């Protein structure tokens, strides 16, 4: 697996996409869900957590993103869609994770 596709790199990209929505004009309800998801993703990306705990955080992020409406702002929409795809990719790798 290439470095850019490593588990840690995916966690970082997930956080980066969510962090990028912080300054964009998004409705308050959606912004609240994205802000919570960004905080959880930051925890997974920046703290020295074991992989199982990081995956739990990503599941929490996925749940929060499922509650968020799709923003009208095109850039925010792109970041949200990318974050959702990364959650799926990260969690899809769980069959390869050690128990």
XYZ file of C-alpha atoms in Angstrom:
99
model
C 0.000 0.000 0.000
C 1.386 3.399 -0.961
C 2.048 5.959 1.780
C -0.725 8.175 0.412
C -3.134 5.279 0.933
C -1.930 4.310 4.398
C -4.444 4.170 7.215
C -2.874 7.209 8.862
C -2.859 9.167 5.597
C -6.549 8.437 5.074
C -7.325 9.606 8.616
C -5.401 12.830 7.946
C -7.229 13.416 4.632
C -10.574 12.788 6.334
C -9.776 15.416 8.937
C -8.437 17.825 6.312
C -11.660 17.652 4.265
C -13.791 18.343 7.318
C -11.509 21.096 8.582
C -11.728 22.786 5.175
C -15.487 23.274 5.600
C -15.071 25.368 8.756
C -14.714 28.726 7.008
C -17.196 28.076 4.210
C -20.715 29.527 4.166
C -22.817 26.568 5.304
C -26.189 26.604 7.035
C -26.021 26.368 10.831
C -27.520 22.890 11.178
C -25.166 21.296 8.667
C -22.239 23.280 10.042
C -22.926 21.892 13.523
C -22.760 18.283 12.282
C -19.624 18.974 10.261
C -17.967 20.682 13.241
C -18.637 17.694 15.485
C -17.394 15.304 12.805
C -14.243 17.382 12.332
C -13.469 17.241 16.073
C -13.827 13.452 16.145
C -11.755 13.097 12.955
C -9.058 15.317 14.486
C -8.898 13.001 17.484
C -8.390 9.998 15.202
C -5.839 11.748 12.994
C -3.727 13.563 15.565
C -3.694 11.357 18.658
C -1.734 8.183 19.127
C -4.733 5.849 19.133
C -4.716 2.161 18.342
C -6.287 1.230 15.032
C -9.463 -0.193 16.591
C -10.109 3.064 18.449
C -9.391 5.105 15.317
C -11.894 2.996 13.378
C -14.458 3.598 16.127
C -13.882 7.341 15.690
C -14.362 7.008 11.929
C -17.653 5.182 12.531
C -18.686 8.132 14.723
C -17.691 10.541 11.945
C -19.702 8.524 9.410
C -22.759 8.695 11.689
C -22.392 12.463 12.142
C -21.967 13.004 8.402
C -25.109 10.967 7.737
C -27.018 13.550 9.798
C -25.618 16.506 7.839
C -27.582 17.879 4.928
C -25.724 18.294 1.660
C -24.573 21.936 1.642
C -25.458 24.230 -1.237
C -21.906 25.595 -1.388
C -20.121 23.562 -4.084
C -16.727 23.441 -2.362
C -18.316 22.350 0.926
C -20.347 19.744 -0.929
C -17.165 18.342 -2.479
C -15.401 18.140 0.890
C -18.396 16.420 2.473
C -18.663 13.871 -0.337
C -14.914 13.182 -0.139
C -15.139 12.752 3.650
C -18.006 10.281 3.267
C -16.023 8.316 0.668
C -12.979 8.231 2.945
C -15.074 6.895 5.822
C -16.263 4.093 3.563
C -12.722 3.366 2.368
C -11.268 3.381 5.893
C -13.999 1.196 7.324
C -13.931 -1.067 4.283
C -10.346 -1.929 5.189
C -11.459 -3.354 8.532
C -11.401 -6.853 7.108
C -7.655 -6.350 6.713
C -7.193 -5.054 10.270
C -5.875 -7.271 13.000
C -8.392 -8.311 15.633
